[in-house]
Amino acid sequence: MSLAYLAQEAATPEKFKGFGAIGYGLAAIGPGIGVGIVVGKAIEGIARQPELQGTIRTNMFLGIAFTEALALIGLVAGFIF
């Protein structure tokens, strides 16, 4: 398939209506896994050193915020494309 053909087919939105939702669903998989890893490692760290609970929790929330930013980028990309 040539690039011109794909561009012409993409210009007809009725053929590709459901791909935005599928794209966002795929884009949400990575951040979902990332948040699970961040929270799991934070719990593990708190269990190992309970005296650093406040610092670990703060870093956990920062990690979750940065990871969730990827999901928002995926949502915006779905609307743009």
PDB file of N, CA, C and O in Angstrom:
ATOM      1  N   MET A   1       0.843  -1.182   0.000  1.00  0.00           N
ATOM      2  CA  MET A   1       0.000   0.000   0.000  1.00  0.00           C
ATOM      3  C   MET A   1       0.888   1.245   0.000  1.00  0.00           C
ATOM      4  O   MET A   1       1.862   1.320   0.732  1.00  0.00           O
ATOM      5  N   SER A   2       0.491   2.179  -0.783  1.00  0.00           N
ATOM      6  CA  SER A   2       1.274   3.402  -0.838  1.00  0.00           C
ATOM      7  C   SER A   2       0.794   4.382   0.229  1.00  0.00           C
ATOM      8  O   SER A   2      -0.320   4.278   0.757  1.00  0.00           O
ATOM      9  N   LEU A   3       1.648   5.328   0.523  1.00  0.00           N
ATOM     10  CA  LEU A   3       1.336   6.330   1.544  1.00  0.00           C
ATOM     11  C   LEU A   3       0.192   7.226   1.088  1.00  0.00           C
ATOM     12  O   LEU A   3      -0.658   7.625   1.887  1.00  0.00           O
ATOM     13  N   ALA A   4       0.134   7.518  -0.200  1.00  0.00           N
ATOM     14  CA  ALA A   4      -0.945   8.360  -0.717  1.00  0.00           C
ATOM     15  C   ALA A   4      -2.297   7.665  -0.565  1.00  0.00           C
ATOM     16  O   ALA A   4      -3.300   8.305  -0.223  1.00  0.00           O
ATOM     17  N   TYR A   5      -2.329   6.362  -0.808  1.00  0.00           N
ATOM     18  CA  TYR A   5      -3.577   5.609  -0.654  1.00  0.00           C
ATOM     19  C   TYR A   5      -4.046   5.612   0.794  1.00  0.00           C
ATOM     20  O   TYR A   5      -5.224   5.807   1.079  1.00  0.00           O
ATOM     21  N   LEU A   6      -3.096   5.404   1.733  1.00  0.00           N
ATOM     22  CA  LEU A   6      -3.456   5.402   3.148  1.00  0.00           C
ATOM     23  C   LEU A   6      -3.954   6.769   3.595  1.00  0.00           C
ATOM     24  O   LEU A   6      -4.892   6.881   4.374  1.00  0.00           O
ATOM     25  N   ALA A   7      -3.338   7.837   3.083  1.00  0.00           N
ATOM     26  CA  ALA A   7      -3.781   9.190   3.432  1.00  0.00           C
ATOM     27  C   ALA A   7      -5.180   9.453   2.899  1.00  0.00           C
ATOM     28  O   ALA A   7      -6.010  10.084   3.555  1.00  0.00           O
ATOM     29  N   GLN A   8      -5.463   8.955   1.682  1.00  0.00           N
ATOM     30  CA  GLN A   8      -6.787   9.143   1.106  1.00  0.00           C
ATOM     31  C   GLN A   8      -7.847   8.364   1.895  1.00  0.00           C
ATOM     32  O   GLN A   8      -8.942   8.849   2.136  1.00  0.00           O
ATOM     33  N   GLU A   9      -7.514   7.153   2.317  1.00  0.00           N
ATOM     34  CA  GLU A   9      -8.449   6.350   3.098  1.00  0.00           C
ATOM     35  C   GLU A   9      -8.674   6.958   4.481  1.00  0.00           C
ATOM     36  O   GLU A   9      -9.769   6.883   5.024  1.00  0.00           O
ATOM     37  N   ALA A  10      -7.641   7.563   5.047  1.00  0.00           N
ATOM     38  CA  ALA A  10      -7.777   8.182   6.366  1.00  0.00           C
ATOM     39  C   ALA A  10      -8.630   9.436   6.307  1.00  0.00           C
ATOM     40  O   ALA A  10      -9.170   9.873   7.318  1.00  0.00           O
ATOM     41  N   ALA A  11      -8.758  10.023   5.132  1.00  0.00           N
ATOM     42  CA  ALA A  11      -9.560  11.240   4.979  1.00  0.00           C
ATOM     43  C   ALA A  11     -11.050  10.937   5.050  1.00  0.00           C
ATOM     44  O   ALA A  11     -11.857  11.844   5.198  1.00  0.00           O
ATOM     45  N   THR A  12     -11.423   9.678   4.948  1.00  0.00           N
ATOM     46  CA  THR A  12     -12.830   9.310   5.046  1.00  0.00           C
ATOM     47  C   THR A  12     -13.096   8.778   6.448  1.00  0.00           C
ATOM     48  O   THR A  12     -12.864   7.608   6.740  1.00  0.00           O
ATOM     49  N   PRO A  13     -13.560   9.636   7.358  1.00  0.00           N
ATOM     50  CA  PRO A  13     -13.672   9.260   8.765  1.00  0.00           C
ATOM     51  C   PRO A  13     -14.732   8.214   9.076  1.00  0.00           C
ATOM     52  O   PRO A  13     -14.676   7.580  10.109  1.00  0.00           O
ATOM     53  N   GLU A  14     -15.711   7.996   8.212  1.00  0.00           N
ATOM     54  CA  GLU A  14     -16.747   7.019   8.548  1.00  0.00           C
ATOM     55  C   GLU A  14     -16.203   5.594   8.578  1.00  0.00           C
ATOM     56  O   GLU A  14     -16.754   4.731   9.232  1.00  0.00           O
ATOM     57  N   LYS A  15     -15.091   5.361   7.916  1.00  0.00           N
ATOM     58  CA  LYS A  15     -14.498   4.027   7.945  1.00  0.00           C
ATOM     59  C   LYS A  15     -13.724   3.768   9.239  1.00  0.00           C
ATOM     60  O   LYS A  15     -13.528   2.640   9.624  1.00  0.00           O
ATOM     61  N   PHE A  16     -13.260   4.830   9.876  1.00  0.00           N
ATOM     62  CA  PHE A  16     -12.367   4.684  11.019  1.00  0.00           C
ATOM     63  C   PHE A  16     -12.954   5.286  12.289  1.00  0.00           C
ATOM     64  O   PHE A  16     -12.240   5.840  13.106  1.00  0.00           O
ATOM     65  N   LYS A  17     -14.260   5.199  12.477  1.00  0.00           N
ATOM     66  CA  LYS A  17     -14.880   5.826  13.643  1.00  0.00           C
ATOM     67  C   LYS A  17     -14.445   5.203  14.959  1.00  0.00           C
ATOM     68  O   LYS A  17     -14.225   5.893  15.921  1.00  0.00           O
ATOM     69  N   GLY A  18     -14.327   3.897  15.040  1.00  0.00           N
ATOM     70  CA  GLY A  18     -14.041   3.235  16.300  1.00  0.00           C
ATOM     71  C   GLY A  18     -12.575   3.162  16.659  1.00  0.00           C
ATOM     72  O   GLY A  18     -12.223   2.713  17.739  1.00  0.00           O
ATOM     73  N   PHE A  19     -11.681   3.611  15.770  1.00  0.00           N
ATOM     74  CA  PHE A  19     -10.259   3.454  16.033  1.00  0.00           C
ATOM     75  C   PHE A  19      -9.743   4.391  17.125  1.00  0.00           C
ATOM     76  O   PHE A  19      -8.726   4.117  17.735  1.00  0.00           O
ATOM     77  N   GLY A  20     -10.435   5.501  17.378  1.00  0.00           N
ATOM     78  CA  GLY A  20     -10.008   6.394  18.451  1.00  0.00           C
ATOM     79  C   GLY A  20     -10.126   5.727  19.811  1.00  0.00           C
ATOM     80  O   GLY A  20      -9.237   5.818  20.644  1.00  0.00           O
ATOM     81  N   ALA A  21     -11.223   5.031  20.027  1.00  0.00           N
ATOM     82  CA  ALA A  21     -11.427   4.333  21.299  1.00  0.00           C
ATOM     83  C   ALA A  21     -10.455   3.177  21.444  1.00  0.00           C
ATOM     84  O   ALA A  21      -9.923   2.934  22.527  1.00  0.00           O
ATOM     85  N   ILE A  22     -10.203   2.470  20.353  1.00  0.00           N
ATOM     86  CA  ILE A  22      -9.241   1.369  20.405  1.00  0.00           C
ATOM     87  C   ILE A  22      -7.846   1.909  20.675  1.00  0.00           C
ATOM     88  O   ILE A  22      -7.094   1.355  21.475  1.00  0.00           O
ATOM     89  N   GLY A  23      -7.515   3.025  20.034  1.00  0.00           N
ATOM     90  CA  GLY A  23      -6.198   3.632  20.246  1.00  0.00           C
ATOM     91  C   GLY A  23      -6.003   4.085  21.676  1.00  0.00           C
ATOM     92  O   GLY A  23      -4.936   3.886  22.256  1.00  0.00           O
ATOM     93  N   TYR A  24      -7.029   4.683  22.257  1.00  0.00           N
ATOM     94  CA  TYR A  24      -6.895   5.110  23.640  1.00  0.00           C
ATOM     95  C   TYR A  24      -6.819   3.912  24.582  1.00  0.00           C
ATOM     96  O   TYR A  24      -6.094   3.934  25.563  1.00  0.00           O
ATOM     97  N   GLY A  25      -7.560   2.879  24.266  1.00  0.00           N
ATOM     98  CA  GLY A  25      -7.478   1.666  25.079  1.00  0.00           C
ATOM     99  C   GLY A  25      -6.082   1.074  25.069  1.00  0.00           C
ATOM    100  O   GLY A  25      -5.555   0.661  26.102  1.00  0.00           O
ATOM    101  N   LEU A  26      -5.460   1.058  23.900  1.00  0.00           N
ATOM    102  CA  LEU A  26      -4.086   0.574  23.806  1.00  0.00           C
ATOM    103  C   LEU A  26      -3.112   1.518  24.511  1.00  0.00           C
ATOM    104  O   LEU A  26      -2.137   1.079  25.116  1.00  0.00           O
ATOM    105  N   ALA A  27      -3.389   2.824  24.429  1.00  0.00           N
ATOM    106  CA  ALA A  27      -2.510   3.797  25.081  1.00  0.00           C
ATOM    107  C   ALA A  27      -2.633   3.741  26.595  1.00  0.00           C
ATOM    108  O   ALA A  27      -1.723   4.163  27.304  1.00  0.00           O
ATOM    109  N   ALA A  28      -3.733   3.224  27.126  1.00  0.00           N
ATOM    110  CA  ALA A  28      -3.930   3.160  28.568  1.00  0.00           C
ATOM    111  C   ALA A  28      -3.306   1.916  29.189  1.00  0.00           C
ATOM    112  O   ALA A  28      -3.183   1.832  30.411  1.00  0.00           O
ATOM    113  N   ILE A  29      -2.907   0.958  28.373  1.00  0.00           N
ATOM    114  CA  ILE A  29      -2.307  -0.263  28.910  1.00  0.00           C
ATOM    115  C   ILE A  29      -0.975   0.039  29.586  1.00  0.00           C
ATOM    116  O   ILE A  29      -0.716  -0.405  30.710  1.00  0.00           O
ATOM    117  N   GLY A  30      -0.132   0.809  28.913  1.00  0.00           N
ATOM    118  CA  GLY A  30       1.194   1.126  29.460  1.00  0.00           C
ATOM    119  C   GLY A  30       1.133   1.864  30.786  1.00  0.00           C
ATOM    120  O   GLY A  30       1.774   1.456  31.761  1.00  0.00           O
ATOM    121  N   PRO A  31       0.381   2.969  30.867  1.00  0.00           N
ATOM    122  CA  PRO A  31       0.270   3.656  32.155  1.00  0.00           C
ATOM    123  C   PRO A  31      -0.361   2.798  33.247  1.00  0.00           C
ATOM    124  O   PRO A  31       0.006   2.908  34.414  1.00  0.00           O
ATOM    125  N   GLY A  32      -1.291   1.917  32.877  1.00  0.00           N
ATOM    126  CA  GLY A  32      -1.885   1.024  33.881  1.00  0.00           C
ATOM    127  C   GLY A  32      -0.842   0.103  34.485  1.00  0.00           C
ATOM    128  O   GLY A  32      -0.787  -0.095  35.706  1.00  0.00           O
ATOM    129  N   ILE A  33      -0.015  -0.458  33.637  1.00  0.00           N
ATOM    130  CA  ILE A  33       1.067  -1.312  34.128  1.00  0.00           C
ATOM    131  C   ILE A  33       2.067  -0.495  34.933  1.00  0.00           C
ATOM    132  O   ILE A  33       2.538  -0.923  35.990  1.00  0.00           O
ATOM    133  N   GLY A  34       2.366   0.716  34.450  1.00  0.00           N
ATOM    134  CA  GLY A  34       3.324   1.572  35.151  1.00  0.00           C
ATOM    135  C   GLY A  34       2.870   1.966  36.544  1.00  0.00           C
ATOM    136  O   GLY A  34       3.657   1.952  37.490  1.00  0.00           O
ATOM    137  N   VAL A  35       1.596   2.314  36.682  1.00  0.00           N
ATOM    138  CA  VAL A  35       1.072   2.676  38.000  1.00  0.00           C
ATOM    139  C   VAL A  35       1.120   1.473  38.932  1.00  0.00           C
ATOM    140  O   VAL A  35       1.462   1.600  40.116  1.00  0.00           O
ATOM    141  N   GLY A  36       0.818   0.306  38.416  1.00  0.00           N
ATOM    142  CA  GLY A  36       0.896  -0.905  39.239  1.00  0.00           C
ATOM    143  C   GLY A  36       2.306  -1.153  39.742  1.00  0.00           C
ATOM    144  O   GLY A  36       2.511  -1.513  40.907  1.00  0.00           O
ATOM    145  N   ILE A  37       3.287  -0.954  38.897  1.00  0.00           N
ATOM    146  CA  ILE A  37       4.683  -1.147  39.301  1.00  0.00           C
ATOM    147  C   ILE A  37       5.098  -0.101  40.325  1.00  0.00           C
ATOM    148  O   ILE A  37       5.739  -0.425  41.335  1.00  0.00           O
ATOM    149  N   VAL A  38       4.726   1.161  40.084  1.00  0.00           N
ATOM    150  CA  VAL A  38       5.103   2.240  41.012  1.00  0.00           C
ATOM    151  C   VAL A  38       4.516   1.999  42.399  1.00  0.00           C
ATOM    152  O   VAL A  38       5.218   2.095  43.412  1.00  0.00           O
ATOM    153  N   VAL A  39       3.240   1.673  42.459  1.00  0.00           N
ATOM    154  CA  VAL A  39       2.593   1.459  43.755  1.00  0.00           C
ATOM    155  C   VAL A  39       3.150   0.209  44.435  1.00  0.00           C
ATOM    156  O   VAL A  39       3.404   0.215  45.648  1.00  0.00           O
ATOM    157  N   GLY A  40       3.374  -0.837  43.674  1.00  0.00           N
ATOM    158  CA  GLY A  40       3.929  -2.059  44.255  1.00  0.00           C
ATOM    159  C   GLY A  40       5.306  -1.843  44.850  1.00  0.00           C
ATOM    160  O   GLY A  40       5.611  -2.318  45.956  1.00  0.00           O
ATOM    161  N   LYS A  41       6.144  -1.118  44.134  1.00  0.00           N
ATOM    162  CA  LYS A  41       7.490  -0.847  44.649  1.00  0.00           C
ATOM    163  C   LYS A  41       7.450   0.105  45.849  1.00  0.00           C
ATOM    164  O   LYS A  41       8.265  -0.002  46.764  1.00  0.00           O
ATOM    165  N   ALA A  42       6.487   1.038  45.858  1.00  0.00           N
ATOM    166  CA  ALA A  42       6.357   1.930  47.010  1.00  0.00           C
ATOM    167  C   ALA A  42       5.933   1.151  48.253  1.00  0.00           C
ATOM    168  O   ALA A  42       6.462   1.375  49.349  1.00  0.00           O
ATOM    169  N   ILE A  43       5.000   0.236  48.102  1.00  0.00           N
ATOM    170  CA  ILE A  43       4.578  -0.589  49.235  1.00  0.00           C
ATOM    171  C   ILE A  43       5.744  -1.440  49.732  1.00  0.00           C
ATOM    172  O   ILE A  43       5.954  -1.593  50.936  1.00  0.00           O
ATOM    173  N   GLU A  44       6.499  -1.969  48.785  1.00  0.00           N
ATOM    174  CA  GLU A  44       7.669  -2.766  49.153  1.00  0.00           C
ATOM    175  C   GLU A  44       8.696  -1.922  49.913  1.00  0.00           C
ATOM    176  O   GLU A  44       9.269  -2.360  50.911  1.00  0.00           O
ATOM    177  N   GLY A  45       8.905  -0.698  49.454  1.00  0.00           N
ATOM    178  CA  GLY A  45       9.855   0.191  50.127  1.00  0.00           C
ATOM    179  C   GLY A  45       9.393   0.591  51.522  1.00  0.00           C
ATOM    180  O   GLY A  45      10.190   0.667  52.456  1.00  0.00           O
ATOM    181  N   ILE A  46       8.087   0.852  51.671  1.00  0.00           N
ATOM    182  CA  ILE A  46       7.551   1.207  52.993  1.00  0.00           C
ATOM    183  C   ILE A  46       7.647   0.019  53.935  1.00  0.00           C
ATOM    184  O   ILE A  46       7.929   0.173  55.130  1.00  0.00           O
ATOM    185  N   ALA A  47       7.441  -1.176  53.405  1.00  0.00           N
ATOM    186  CA  ALA A  47       7.544  -2.364  54.250  1.00  0.00           C
ATOM    187  C   ALA A  47       8.984  -2.578  54.728  1.00  0.00           C
ATOM    188  O   ALA A  47       9.216  -3.035  55.844  1.00  0.00           O
ATOM    189  N   ARG A  48       9.934  -2.211  53.893  1.00  0.00           N
ATOM    190  CA  ARG A  48      11.344  -2.396  54.269  1.00  0.00           C
ATOM    191  C   ARG A  48      11.833  -1.310  55.224  1.00  0.00           C
ATOM    192  O   ARG A  48      12.628  -1.576  56.118  1.00  0.00           O
ATOM    193  N   GLN A  49      11.375  -0.077  54.999  1.00  0.00           N
ATOM    194  CA  GLN A  49      11.807   1.038  55.853  1.00  0.00           C
ATOM    195  C   GLN A  49      10.598   1.907  56.202  1.00  0.00           C
ATOM    196  O   GLN A  49      10.332   2.915  55.564  1.00  0.00           O
ATOM    197  N   PRO A  50       9.876   1.535  57.239  1.00  0.00           N
ATOM    198  CA  PRO A  50       8.660   2.286  57.596  1.00  0.00           C
ATOM    199  C   PRO A  50       8.927   3.729  58.005  1.00  0.00           C
ATOM    200  O   PRO A  50       8.040   4.577  57.885  1.00  0.00           O
ATOM    201  N   GLU A  51      10.130   4.040  58.455  1.00  0.00           N
ATOM    202  CA  GLU A  51      10.425   5.418  58.885  1.00  0.00           C
ATOM    203  C   GLU A  51      10.485   6.389  57.711  1.00  0.00           C
ATOM    204  O   GLU A  51      10.392   7.599  57.896  1.00  0.00           O
ATOM    205  N   LEU A  52      10.607   5.892  56.481  1.00  0.00           N
ATOM    206  CA  LEU A  52      10.631   6.750  55.298  1.00  0.00           C
ATOM    207  C   LEU A  52       9.281   6.777  54.577  1.00  0.00           C
ATOM    208  O   LEU A  52       9.206   7.089  53.391  1.00  0.00           O
ATOM    209  N   GLN A  53       8.225   6.469  55.293  1.00  0.00           N
ATOM    210  CA  GLN A  53       6.905   6.357  54.693  1.00  0.00           C
ATOM    211  C   GLN A  53       6.475   7.644  53.989  1.00  0.00           C
ATOM    212  O   GLN A  53       5.962   7.603  52.873  1.00  0.00           O
ATOM    213  N   GLY A  54       6.684   8.784  54.621  1.00  0.00           N
ATOM    214  CA  GLY A  54       6.261  10.063  54.033  1.00  0.00           C
ATOM    215  C   GLY A  54       6.993  10.378  52.739  1.00  0.00           C
ATOM    216  O   GLY A  54       6.394  10.793  51.746  1.00  0.00           O
ATOM    217  N   THR A  55       8.306  10.170  52.729  1.00  0.00           N
ATOM    218  CA  THR A  55       9.108  10.431  51.532  1.00  0.00           C
ATOM    219  C   THR A  55       8.746   9.474  50.411  1.00  0.00           C
ATOM    220  O   THR A  55       8.600   9.891  49.255  1.00  0.00           O
ATOM    221  N   ILE A  56       8.585   8.208  50.737  1.00  0.00           N
ATOM    222  CA  ILE A  56       8.246   7.218  49.719  1.00  0.00           C
ATOM    223  C   ILE A  56       6.859   7.497  49.151  1.00  0.00           C
ATOM    224  O   ILE A  56       6.638   7.404  47.936  1.00  0.00           O
ATOM    225  N   ARG A  57       5.932   7.872  50.004  1.00  0.00           N
ATOM    226  CA  ARG A  57       4.570   8.163  49.533  1.00  0.00           C
ATOM    227  C   ARG A  57       4.572   9.376  48.607  1.00  0.00           C
ATOM    228  O   ARG A  57       3.905   9.369  47.567  1.00  0.00           O
ATOM    229  N   THR A  58       5.338  10.402  48.957  1.00  0.00           N
ATOM    230  CA  THR A  58       5.418  11.586  48.097  1.00  0.00           C
ATOM    231  C   THR A  58       5.989  11.224  46.734  1.00  0.00           C
ATOM    232  O   THR A  58       5.458  11.635  45.698  1.00  0.00           O
ATOM    233  N   ASN A  59       7.059  10.447  46.727  1.00  0.00           N
ATOM    234  CA  ASN A  59       7.658  10.029  45.459  1.00  0.00           C
ATOM    235  C   ASN A  59       6.714   9.117  44.672  1.00  0.00           C
ATOM    236  O   ASN A  59       6.708   9.149  43.442  1.00  0.00           O
ATOM    237  N   MET A  60       5.929   8.315  45.382  1.00  0.00           N
ATOM    238  CA  MET A  60       4.969   7.450  44.711  1.00  0.00           C
ATOM    239  C   MET A  60       3.926   8.291  43.980  1.00  0.00           C
ATOM    240  O   MET A  60       3.603   8.020  42.826  1.00  0.00           O
ATOM    241  N   PHE A  61       3.404   9.315  44.641  1.00  0.00           N
ATOM    242  CA  PHE A  61       2.397  10.153  43.998  1.00  0.00           C
ATOM    243  C   PHE A  61       2.969  10.909  42.803  1.00  0.00           C
ATOM    244  O   PHE A  61       2.290  11.105  41.792  1.00  0.00           O
ATOM    245  N   LEU A  62       4.221  11.333  42.893  1.00  0.00           N
ATOM    246  CA  LEU A  62       4.861  11.978  41.741  1.00  0.00           C
ATOM    247  C   LEU A  62       4.995  10.988  40.582  1.00  0.00           C
ATOM    248  O   LEU A  62       4.754  11.337  39.427  1.00  0.00           O
ATOM    249  N   GLY A  63       5.395   9.768  40.887  1.00  0.00           N
ATOM    250  CA  GLY A  63       5.512   8.747  39.853  1.00  0.00           C
ATOM    251  C   GLY A  63       4.178   8.424  39.213  1.00  0.00           C
ATOM    252  O   GLY A  63       4.088   8.243  37.995  1.00  0.00           O
ATOM    253  N   ILE A  64       3.130   8.366  40.016  1.00  0.00           N
ATOM    254  CA  ILE A  64       1.795   8.113  39.474  1.00  0.00           C
ATOM    255  C   ILE A  64       1.358   9.266  38.573  1.00  0.00           C
ATOM    256  O   ILE A  64       0.795   9.044  37.497  1.00  0.00           O
ATOM    257  N   ALA A  65       1.638  10.491  38.987  1.00  0.00           N
ATOM    258  CA  ALA A  65       1.248  11.653  38.179  1.00  0.00           C
ATOM    259  C   ALA A  65       1.962  11.642  36.830  1.00  0.00           C
ATOM    260  O   ALA A  65       1.342  11.888  35.785  1.00  0.00           O
ATOM    261  N   PHE A  66       3.248  11.350  36.827  1.00  0.00           N
ATOM    262  CA  PHE A  66       3.983  11.315  35.565  1.00  0.00           C
ATOM    263  C   PHE A  66       3.521  10.161  34.688  1.00  0.00           C
ATOM    264  O   PHE A  66       3.447  10.280  33.466  1.00  0.00           O
ATOM    265  N   THR A  67       3.196   9.044  35.300  1.00  0.00           N
ATOM    266  CA  THR A  67       2.736   7.893  34.526  1.00  0.00           C
ATOM    267  C   THR A  67       1.346   8.155  33.948  1.00  0.00           C
ATOM    268  O   THR A  67       1.071   7.803  32.798  1.00  0.00           O
ATOM    269  N   GLU A  68       0.489   8.782  34.709  1.00  0.00           N
ATOM    270  CA  GLU A  68      -0.851   9.093  34.214  1.00  0.00           C
ATOM    271  C   GLU A  68      -0.812  10.161  33.133  1.00  0.00           C
ATOM    272  O   GLU A  68      -1.742  10.253  32.322  1.00  0.00           O
ATOM    273  N   ALA A  69       0.235  10.975  33.104  1.00  0.00           N
ATOM    274  CA  ALA A  69       0.365  11.954  32.021  1.00  0.00           C
ATOM    275  C   ALA A  69       0.449  11.242  30.680  1.00  0.00           C
ATOM    276  O   ALA A  69      -0.039  11.757  29.664  1.00  0.00           O
ATOM    277  N   LEU A  70       1.037  10.042  30.660  1.00  0.00           N
ATOM    278  CA  LEU A  70       1.097   9.274  29.412  1.00  0.00           C
ATOM    279  C   LEU A  70      -0.292   8.887  28.940  1.00  0.00           C
ATOM    280  O   LEU A  70      -0.572   8.894  27.734  1.00  0.00           O
ATOM    281  N   ALA A  71      -1.167   8.549  29.865  1.00  0.00           N
ATOM    282  CA  ALA A  71      -2.539   8.196  29.486  1.00  0.00           C
ATOM    283  C   ALA A  71      -3.269   9.415  28.920  1.00  0.00           C
ATOM    284  O   ALA A  71      -4.019   9.297  27.950  1.00  0.00           O
ATOM    285  N   LEU A  72      -3.027  10.573  29.487  1.00  0.00           N
ATOM    286  CA  LEU A  72      -3.663  11.789  28.968  1.00  0.00           C
ATOM    287  C   LEU A  72      -3.133  12.145  27.594  1.00  0.00           C
ATOM    288  O   LEU A  72      -3.878  12.614  26.740  1.00  0.00           O
ATOM    289  N   ILE A  73      -1.833  11.928  27.369  1.00  0.00           N
ATOM    290  CA  ILE A  73      -1.270  12.167  26.047  1.00  0.00           C
ATOM    291  C   ILE A  73      -1.910  11.220  25.032  1.00  0.00           C
ATOM    292  O   ILE A  73      -2.209  11.607  23.912  1.00  0.00           O
ATOM    293  N   GLY A  74      -2.129   9.970  25.432  1.00  0.00           N
ATOM    294  CA  GLY A  74      -2.793   9.025  24.552  1.00  0.00           C
ATOM    295  C   GLY A  74      -4.223   9.441  24.247  1.00  0.00           C
ATOM    296  O   GLY A  74      -4.704   9.272  23.122  1.00  0.00           O
ATOM    297  N   LEU A  75      -4.915  10.001  25.214  1.00  0.00           N
ATOM    298  CA  LEU A  75      -6.279  10.470  24.989  1.00  0.00           C
ATOM    299  C   LEU A  75      -6.293  11.638  24.019  1.00  0.00           C
ATOM    300  O   LEU A  75      -7.094  11.675  23.078  1.00  0.00           O
ATOM    301  N   VAL A  76      -5.391  12.584  24.200  1.00  0.00           N
ATOM    302  CA  VAL A  76      -5.319  13.748  23.317  1.00  0.00           C
ATOM    303  C   VAL A  76      -4.931  13.314  21.907  1.00  0.00           C
ATOM    304  O   VAL A  76      -5.480  13.806  20.927  1.00  0.00           O
ATOM    305  N   ALA A  77      -3.979  12.386  21.809  1.00  0.00           N
ATOM    306  CA  ALA A  77      -3.563  11.898  20.482  1.00  0.00           C
ATOM    307  C   ALA A  77      -4.729  11.229  19.769  1.00  0.00           C
ATOM    308  O   ALA A  77      -4.860  11.336  18.548  1.00  0.00           O
ATOM    309  N   GLY A  78      -5.580  10.549  20.510  1.00  0.00           N
ATOM    310  CA  GLY A  78      -6.758   9.939  19.898  1.00  0.00           C
ATOM    311  C   GLY A  78      -7.711  10.956  19.322  1.00  0.00           C
ATOM    312  O   GLY A  78      -8.316  10.736  18.271  1.00  0.00           O
ATOM    313  N   PHE A  79      -7.847  12.094  19.969  1.00  0.00           N
ATOM    314  CA  PHE A  79      -8.720  13.145  19.441  1.00  0.00           C
ATOM    315  C   PHE A  79      -8.086  13.855  18.253  1.00  0.00           C
ATOM    316  O   PHE A  79      -8.775  14.274  17.324  1.00  0.00           O
ATOM    317  N   ILE A  80      -6.774  14.009  18.296  1.00  0.00           N
ATOM    318  CA  ILE A  80      -6.090  14.712  17.203  1.00  0.00           C
ATOM    319  C   ILE A  80      -6.090  13.888  15.926  1.00  0.00           C
ATOM    320  O   ILE A  80      -6.361  14.371  14.843  1.00  0.00           O
ATOM    321  N   PHE A  81      -5.766  12.603  16.073  1.00  0.00           N
ATOM    322  CA  PHE A  81      -5.654  11.760  14.877  1.00  0.00           C
ATOM    323  C   PHE A  81      -6.982  11.126  14.603  1.00  0.00           C
ATOM    324  O   PHE A  81      -7.314  10.587  13.672  1.00  0.00           O
TER     325      PHE A  81
END
